Amino acid sequence: MSVDTTGRAPSGPVRRADRALAPDLTRGAMLLIIALANSAGVAFAGEPGLDGAPRGAGRGLTFLLFELAHARGYPVFAFMFGYGIVQLARRQDASGSSPRQVRALLLRRGVWLAVLGFAHAALLYYGDFLGAYGIVCVAMTLALLRRSDRFHRIVLVIWALSFAELLVVGGIVVHGILTGAGHSPLPVGHVGSLSASSYADSLTARLAEWPAHTLTTLPFVVIAWLGMWAARRGILERPDRHRTVLVRTAVLGIGIAIAGGLPAALIGAGWLDVDESTARTALLLHGGSGMFAGPGYAAFFGLLAARVTRPDTTVVRALAALGRRSLSGYLFQSVAWLVLLLPFTLDLAGRYADPTVAVLVIAVAVWLGTVLIALRLDDRDRPGPAETVLRRLTYGPRARRRS
């Protein structure tokens, strides 16, 4: 690897002992939310994952999915992604790398994430976020990374405006509930690759679906930008020093997500009848409020990490181990959905009278499997396979490791 004369060769990935607990704990736990949301979407071939009018226990589970999982998992990872960009750049700066080298390293990482995202979407799952992460990484590196604190305050203004917009949309939904009448369900977008009759057909459909899906997810740059703002203050590295801001963020973020998701959750569970226009607006409110779950959940796990007195306990170690291998855990889930849930493979959910319950049991089992695998790898001090590939592509085979 060539070395820029203006600085030292970029250092390799950070050692486990140097990692903050809160980000890894957050990623590991939130992969369960990702599993719950994505497995439902795959099994029911639509977004959000909804199978008509739920019955029995499926009503309550559908309600909880809309309140806590659908459109509430990916904002956490978007927030943590922006946080991670600053962490990576800071470590490289501290190791003596020049700004030019740091920028090149992040751009290389972004490009390879986009490539991996395309491969993930083509081979496994149309709802890929890695491609969007890669594009956002490139954009944030070029436009935001070296900006001043005053410039980064713009993101706080954007979030305030987003909240004001939610209040308006929420008012429209409440008005529709009080004055309208009807029995319209939530609109569900059909996904061709998830209902295809063969793998070849699903692959062809995914190649067409991925670009549009990636473009619709790019606005999460606002969530990643907030993560970058938080990382510049080291909020999750030392959560004990930032308890006040974490408490306020957790309460407001999760509270807004739950309140904004309530109408869609009630409609999806079959407990609230509305007209078609109100159902569509409720789903819009659900998605918009979900972005506040990103900083909200991250703050919650930051507070949890601050209270951990024994990070060597099995549960904490296991969640953090998966968090350090979150890319591998995410891709493992996509393999599992392909094998277990699609019509041309095992189609396990379709074999049960209450598919919603079956899907959630499968999702939890798959997530627990990734936790156990990550813990085993952690005991051997080995990274996940996807992390190994991305690190090799990003840092090169002879990258200097932190000592």
Coordinates of C-alpha atoms in Angstrom, one line a residue:
M1 CA 0.0 0.0 0.0
S2 CA 1.4 3.4 -0.9
V3 CA 2.0 5.9 1.8
D4 CA 1.2 9.5 1.5
T5 CA 4.2 11.6 2.4
T6 CA 2.0 14.0 4.3
G7 CA 1.2 11.5 7.0
R8 CA 1.6 7.9 8.3
A9 CA 0.0 4.9 6.7
P10 CA -3.6 4.5 7.8
S11 CA -4.0 2.4 10.9
G12 CA -6.1 -0.8 10.8
P13 CA -9.4 -1.5 12.6
V14 CA -9.6 -0.5 16.2
R15 CA -8.9 -3.1 18.9
R16 CA -11.8 -4.6 20.9
A17 CA -10.3 -3.2 24.2
D18 CA -10.5 0.3 22.7
R19 CA -14.1 0.2 21.6
A20 CA -16.9 2.0 23.5
L21 CA -19.6 -0.4 24.9
A22 CA -22.7 1.7 24.0
P23 CA -22.4 1.7 20.2
D24 CA -21.7 -2.1 20.1
L25 CA -24.5 -2.8 22.6
T26 CA -26.9 -0.7 20.5
R27 CA -26.1 -2.5 17.2
G28 CA -26.3 -5.9 18.7
A29 CA -29.7 -5.4 20.4
M30 CA -31.2 -3.5 17.5
L31 CA -30.5 -6.3 15.0
L32 CA -33.4 -8.0 16.7
I33 CA -35.6 -5.1 15.7
I34 CA -34.2 -5.4 12.1
A35 CA -35.0 -9.1 12.2
L36 CA -38.6 -8.6 13.3
A37 CA -39.3 -6.0 10.7
N38 CA -37.5 -7.6 7.7
S39 CA -38.8 -11.1 8.3
A40 CA -42.4 -9.8 8.3
G41 CA -41.8 -7.9 5.1
V42 CA -40.3 -11.0 3.4
A43 CA -42.9 -13.4 4.6
F44 CA -45.8 -11.2 3.5
A45 CA -44.1 -9.9 0.4
G46 CA -44.8 -6.3 1.1
E47 CA -43.8 -3.1 3.0
P48 CA -44.6 -2.7 5.7
G49 CA -44.9 -6.4 6.6
L50 CA -48.6 -6.9 6.9
D51 CA -50.8 -10.0 6.1
G52 CA -54.2 -8.6 5.5
A53 CA -56.4 -8.4 8.6
P54 CA -54.5 -10.1 11.5
R55 CA -56.3 -12.6 13.8
G56 CA -55.9 -13.6 17.4
A57 CA -52.5 -13.1 18.8
G58 CA -51.5 -11.6 15.5
R59 CA -53.3 -8.5 16.2
G60 CA -51.3 -7.7 19.3
L61 CA -48.0 -8.7 17.6
T62 CA -48.8 -6.5 14.6
F63 CA -49.5 -3.6 16.9
L64 CA -46.1 -4.0 18.6
L65 CA -44.3 -4.4 15.3
F66 CA -45.7 -1.1 14.0
E67 CA -44.9 0.6 17.3
L68 CA -41.4 -0.7 17.9
A69 CA -40.0 -2.3 14.8
H70 CA -41.3 -1.2 11.4
A71 CA -39.4 1.9 10.2
R72 CA -37.8 2.1 13.7
G73 CA -34.7 -0.2 13.3
Y74 CA -32.9 1.3 10.3
P75 CA -32.9 4.9 11.7
V76 CA -30.8 3.5 14.6
F77 CA -28.2 2.1 12.3
A78 CA -28.3 5.3 10.2
F79 CA -27.6 7.2 13.4
M80 CA -24.8 4.8 14.4
F81 CA -23.4 4.9 10.9
G82 CA -22.9 8.7 11.0
Y83 CA -21.4 8.2 14.5
G84 CA -19.0 5.6 13.3
I85 CA -17.7 7.9 10.5
V86 CA -16.5 10.4 13.0
Q87 CA -15.1 7.7 15.2
L88 CA -13.1 6.2 12.3
A89 CA -11.8 9.6 11.2
R90 CA -10.8 10.5 14.8
R91 CA -8.8 7.3 15.3
Q92 CA -7.0 7.9 12.0
D93 CA -6.2 11.5 12.9
A94 CA -4.9 10.3 16.3
S95 CA -2.7 7.7 14.6
G96 CA -1.0 10.4 12.5
S97 CA -2.8 9.9 9.2
S98 CA -3.1 13.1 7.1
P99 CA -6.6 14.5 6.3
R100 CA -6.0 13.4 2.7
Q101 CA -5.5 9.8 3.8
V102 CA -8.5 9.9 6.1
R103 CA -10.7 11.2 3.3
A104 CA -9.4 8.5 0.9
L105 CA -9.9 5.8 3.4
L106 CA -13.5 6.8 4.1
L107 CA -14.2 7.2 0.4
R108 CA -12.9 3.8 -0.3
R109 CA -15.0 2.4 2.5
G110 CA -18.1 4.1 1.0
V111 CA -17.5 2.8 -2.5
W112 CA -17.0 -0.8 -1.3
L113 CA -20.1 -0.6 0.9
A114 CA -22.1 0.4 -2.2
V115 CA -20.6 -2.6 -4.1
L116 CA -21.4 -4.9 -1.2
G117 CA -24.9 -3.5 -1.1
F118 CA -25.5 -4.2 -4.8
A119 CA -24.3 -7.8 -4.3
H120 CA -26.5 -8.2 -1.2
A121 CA -29.6 -6.9 -3.1
A122 CA -28.9 -8.9 -6.2
L123 CA -28.3 -12.2 -4.4
L124 CA -30.3 -12.1 -1.2
Y125 CA -32.7 -9.2 -0.3
Y126 CA -34.0 -6.2 -2.2
G127 CA -34.4 -4.1 1.0
D128 CA -30.7 -3.5 1.2
F129 CA -29.3 -0.5 3.1
L130 CA -25.6 -1.0 2.5
G131 CA -25.7 0.6 -0.9
A132 CA -27.3 3.7 0.6
Y133 CA -24.8 3.7 3.5
G134 CA -22.0 3.7 0.9
I135 CA -23.4 6.6 -1.0
V136 CA -24.1 8.5 2.2
C137 CA -20.5 7.8 3.4
V138 CA -19.1 9.3 0.3
A139 CA -21.3 12.4 0.5
M140 CA -20.7 13.0 4.2
T141 CA -17.0 12.6 3.8
L142 CA -16.8 15.2 1.1
A143 CA -19.4 17.6 2.4
L144 CA -19.6 17.3 6.2
L145 CA -16.7 15.6 7.8
R146 CA -14.4 18.6 8.3
R147 CA -17.0 21.2 8.9
S148 CA -17.2 23.5 12.0
D149 CA -19.4 22.9 15.0
R150 CA -21.5 25.9 13.9
F151 CA -22.2 24.3 10.5
H152 CA -23.2 21.0 12.1
R153 CA -25.8 22.8 14.2
I154 CA -27.8 23.0 11.0
V155 CA -28.8 19.4 11.5
L156 CA -30.6 20.4 14.8
V157 CA -32.6 23.0 12.8
I158 CA -33.6 20.3 10.3
W159 CA -34.8 18.0 13.0
A160 CA -36.8 20.8 14.6
L161 CA -38.5 21.4 11.3
S162 CA -39.1 17.7 10.9
F163 CA -40.8 17.6 14.2
A164 CA -43.0 20.6 13.2
E165 CA -44.0 18.8 10.0
L166 CA -44.9 15.7 12.1
L167 CA -47.2 17.8 14.2
V168 CA -49.0 19.0 11.1
V169 CA -49.3 15.5 9.7
G170 CA -50.4 14.2 13.1
G171 CA -53.1 16.8 13.2
I172 CA -54.4 15.8 9.8
V173 CA -54.5 12.1 11.0
V174 CA -56.4 13.0 14.2
H175 CA -58.9 15.1 12.2
G176 CA -59.4 12.2 9.8
I177 CA -60.0 9.7 12.7
L178 CA -62.5 12.0 14.3
T179 CA -64.5 13.0 11.3
G180 CA -64.0 10.3 8.7
A181 CA -65.6 6.9 8.2
G182 CA -64.5 3.8 6.4
H183 CA -62.8 0.4 6.7
S184 CA -59.6 1.0 4.7
P185 CA -56.5 -1.0 5.7
L186 CA -53.0 0.4 5.6
P187 CA -51.6 0.6 2.1
V188 CA -49.0 -2.2 1.5
G189 CA -46.5 -2.0 -1.3
H190 CA -46.2 -5.3 -3.2
V191 CA -42.6 -6.5 -3.6
G192 CA -42.2 -8.8 -6.7
S193 CA -38.9 -10.4 -5.6
L194 CA -40.5 -11.6 -2.4
S195 CA -43.4 -13.3 -4.2
A196 CA -41.5 -14.8 -7.1
S197 CA -41.8 -18.5 -7.9
S198 CA -38.1 -19.1 -8.4
Y199 CA -34.8 -17.8 -7.4
A200 CA -34.0 -16.7 -10.9
D201 CA -37.2 -14.6 -11.1
S202 CA -36.5 -13.1 -7.7
L203 CA -33.0 -12.1 -8.7
T204 CA -34.3 -10.4 -11.8
A205 CA -36.9 -8.6 -9.8
R206 CA -34.3 -7.5 -7.2
L207 CA -32.1 -6.0 -9.8
A208 CA -34.9 -3.7 -10.8
E209 CA -36.1 -3.0 -7.2
W210 CA -32.8 -2.1 -5.6
P211 CA -32.0 1.2 -7.3
A212 CA -35.4 2.6 -6.5
H213 CA -35.3 1.4 -2.9
T214 CA -31.8 2.9 -2.5
L215 CA -32.9 6.2 -3.8
T216 CA -35.9 6.3 -1.4
T217 CA -33.6 5.6 1.6
L218 CA -31.0 8.2 0.9
P219 CA -32.8 10.9 2.9
F220 CA -31.6 9.1 6.1
V221 CA -28.5 11.2 5.6
V222 CA -30.2 13.6 8.0
I223 CA -30.3 10.8 10.7
A224 CA -26.6 9.9 10.0
W225 CA -25.7 13.6 10.2
L226 CA -27.3 13.8 13.7
G227 CA -25.1 10.8 14.6
M228 CA -22.1 12.7 13.3
W229 CA -23.0 15.7 15.5
A230 CA -23.3 13.4 18.5
A231 CA -20.0 11.7 17.8
R232 CA -18.2 15.0 17.7
R233 CA -19.2 15.4 21.4
G234 CA -18.3 11.8 22.3
I235 CA -21.8 11.3 23.8
L236 CA -21.8 7.5 23.6
E237 CA -18.1 7.0 24.5
R238 CA -18.8 8.6 27.9
P239 CA -22.5 8.2 28.5
D240 CA -22.0 8.9 32.2
R241 CA -21.0 12.4 31.4
H242 CA -23.9 13.0 29.1
R243 CA -26.7 11.6 31.1
T244 CA -29.0 14.6 30.9
V245 CA -28.9 14.8 27.1
L246 CA -29.3 11.0 26.8
V247 CA -32.3 10.9 29.0
R248 CA -34.0 13.8 27.1
T249 CA -33.2 12.2 23.8
A250 CA -34.4 8.8 24.8
V251 CA -37.7 10.1 26.2
L252 CA -38.4 12.4 23.3
G253 CA -37.1 10.2 20.5
I254 CA -38.9 7.0 21.6
G255 CA -41.9 8.9 22.8
I256 CA -42.3 10.6 19.4
A257 CA -41.8 7.3 17.6
I258 CA -44.5 5.6 19.7
A259 CA -47.0 8.4 19.5
G260 CA -46.5 8.9 15.8
G261 CA -46.8 5.2 15.1
L262 CA -49.9 4.7 17.2
P263 CA -52.6 5.4 14.5
A264 CA -50.9 3.1 12.0
A265 CA -50.4 0.4 14.7
L266 CA -54.1 0.5 15.6
I267 CA -55.2 0.4 11.9
G268 CA -52.8 -2.4 11.1
A269 CA -54.0 -4.4 14.1
G270 CA -57.6 -4.0 13.0
W271 CA -58.5 -1.9 16.1
L272 CA -59.2 1.3 14.3
D273 CA -61.4 1.9 11.2
V274 CA -60.6 4.9 9.0
D275 CA -61.0 6.0 5.4
E276 CA -58.4 5.5 2.7
S277 CA -56.9 9.0 2.9
T278 CA -56.5 8.8 6.6
A279 CA -54.9 5.3 6.4
R280 CA -52.3 6.6 3.9
T281 CA -51.6 9.7 6.0
A282 CA -51.2 7.5 9.1
L283 CA -48.6 5.4 7.3
L284 CA -46.8 8.6 6.3
L285 CA -46.9 9.7 10.0
H286 CA -45.6 6.3 11.0
G287 CA -42.6 6.5 8.7
G288 CA -41.7 10.1 9.6
S289 CA -42.0 9.5 13.3
G290 CA -39.8 6.4 13.0
M291 CA -36.7 8.6 12.3
F292 CA -36.9 9.8 15.8
A293 CA -36.4 6.3 17.0
G294 CA -32.8 6.4 15.7
P295 CA -31.4 8.8 18.3
G296 CA -34.0 7.7 20.9
Y297 CA -33.0 4.0 20.9
A298 CA -29.3 4.9 20.7
A299 CA -29.7 7.2 23.7
F300 CA -31.5 4.4 25.6
F301 CA -28.7 2.0 25.1
G302 CA -26.2 4.6 25.9
L303 CA -27.9 5.0 29.3
L304 CA -28.0 1.2 29.7
A305 CA -24.3 1.0 28.9
A306 CA -23.6 3.6 31.6
R307 CA -25.3 1.4 34.2
V308 CA -23.3 -1.7 33.2
T309 CA -20.9 -2.5 36.0
R310 CA -19.8 -5.9 34.7
P311 CA -19.3 -5.8 30.9
D312 CA -18.0 -9.4 31.1
T313 CA -21.4 -10.9 31.9
T314 CA -22.7 -13.3 29.2
V315 CA -25.6 -11.2 28.0
V316 CA -23.6 -8.0 27.7
R317 CA -20.7 -9.7 26.0
A318 CA -23.0 -11.5 23.6
L319 CA -24.9 -8.4 22.5
A320 CA -21.7 -6.4 22.2
A321 CA -20.0 -9.2 20.3
L322 CA -22.9 -9.2 17.7
G323 CA -22.7 -5.4 17.6
R324 CA -19.0 -5.6 16.6
R325 CA -20.1 -8.0 13.9
S326 CA -23.3 -6.3 12.9
L327 CA -22.6 -6.4 9.2
S328 CA -22.2 -10.2 9.3
G329 CA -25.3 -10.5 11.5
Y330 CA -27.3 -8.4 9.1
L331 CA -26.2 -10.4 6.0
F332 CA -26.8 -13.7 7.9
Q333 CA -30.4 -12.6 8.4
S334 CA -30.9 -12.1 4.7
V335 CA -29.6 -15.6 4.0
A336 CA -32.0 -17.0 6.6
W337 CA -35.0 -15.2 5.1
L338 CA -34.1 -16.5 1.7
V339 CA -33.9 -20.1 2.9
L340 CA -36.7 -20.1 5.5
L341 CA -39.5 -17.7 4.2
L342 CA -39.6 -17.3 0.5
P343 CA -42.2 -19.2 -1.6
F344 CA -39.6 -21.2 -3.6
T345 CA -37.7 -22.3 -0.6
L346 CA -39.1 -23.6 2.8
D347 CA -41.9 -21.0 3.1
L348 CA -42.2 -21.8 6.8
A349 CA -44.6 -19.0 7.7
G350 CA -47.1 -20.1 5.1
R351 CA -47.5 -23.5 6.9
Y352 CA -49.1 -22.1 10.0
A353 CA -52.6 -20.9 10.7
D354 CA -51.3 -17.7 12.3
P355 CA -48.3 -16.6 10.1
T356 CA -47.6 -13.5 12.1
V357 CA -46.7 -15.5 15.2
A358 CA -44.7 -18.0 13.2
V359 CA -42.7 -15.2 11.5
L360 CA -41.8 -13.5 14.8
V361 CA -40.7 -16.8 16.4
I362 CA -38.5 -17.4 13.3
A363 CA -37.1 -13.9 13.5
V364 CA -36.2 -14.2 17.2
A365 CA -34.6 -17.7 16.6
V366 CA -32.5 -16.3 13.8
W367 CA -31.3 -13.4 15.8
L368 CA -30.4 -15.6 18.8
G369 CA -28.4 -17.8 16.4
T370 CA -26.4 -14.8 15.3
V371 CA -25.8 -13.8 18.9
L372 CA -24.4 -17.3 19.7
I373 CA -22.2 -17.3 16.6
A374 CA -20.9 -13.8 17.4
L375 CA -20.1 -14.8 21.0
R376 CA -18.2 -17.9 19.8
L377 CA -16.2 -15.7 17.4
D378 CA -15.6 -13.2 20.2
D379 CA -14.2 -16.0 22.4
R380 CA -11.7 -16.7 19.6
D381 CA -11.0 -13.0 19.0
R382 CA -12.1 -13.3 15.4
P383 CA -14.1 -10.7 13.4
G384 CA -17.2 -11.7 11.4
P385 CA -16.6 -12.8 7.8
A386 CA -18.2 -9.7 6.3
E387 CA -16.2 -7.4 8.6
T388 CA -13.0 -9.2 7.4
V389 CA -13.9 -8.7 3.8
L390 CA -14.8 -5.0 4.2
R391 CA -11.7 -4.3 6.3
R392 CA -9.5 -5.9 3.8
L393 CA -11.1 -3.9 1.0
T394 CA -10.9 -0.7 3.0
Y395 CA -7.5 -0.8 4.7
G396 CA -5.7 -3.2 2.4
P397 CA -3.8 -6.4 3.3
R398 CA -0.9 -4.6 5.0
A399 CA -2.7 -1.9 6.9
R400 CA -1.0 -1.0 10.2
R401 CA -3.0 -2.2 13.2
R402 CA -3.5 -0.3 16.3
S403 CA -1.2 -1.6 19.1

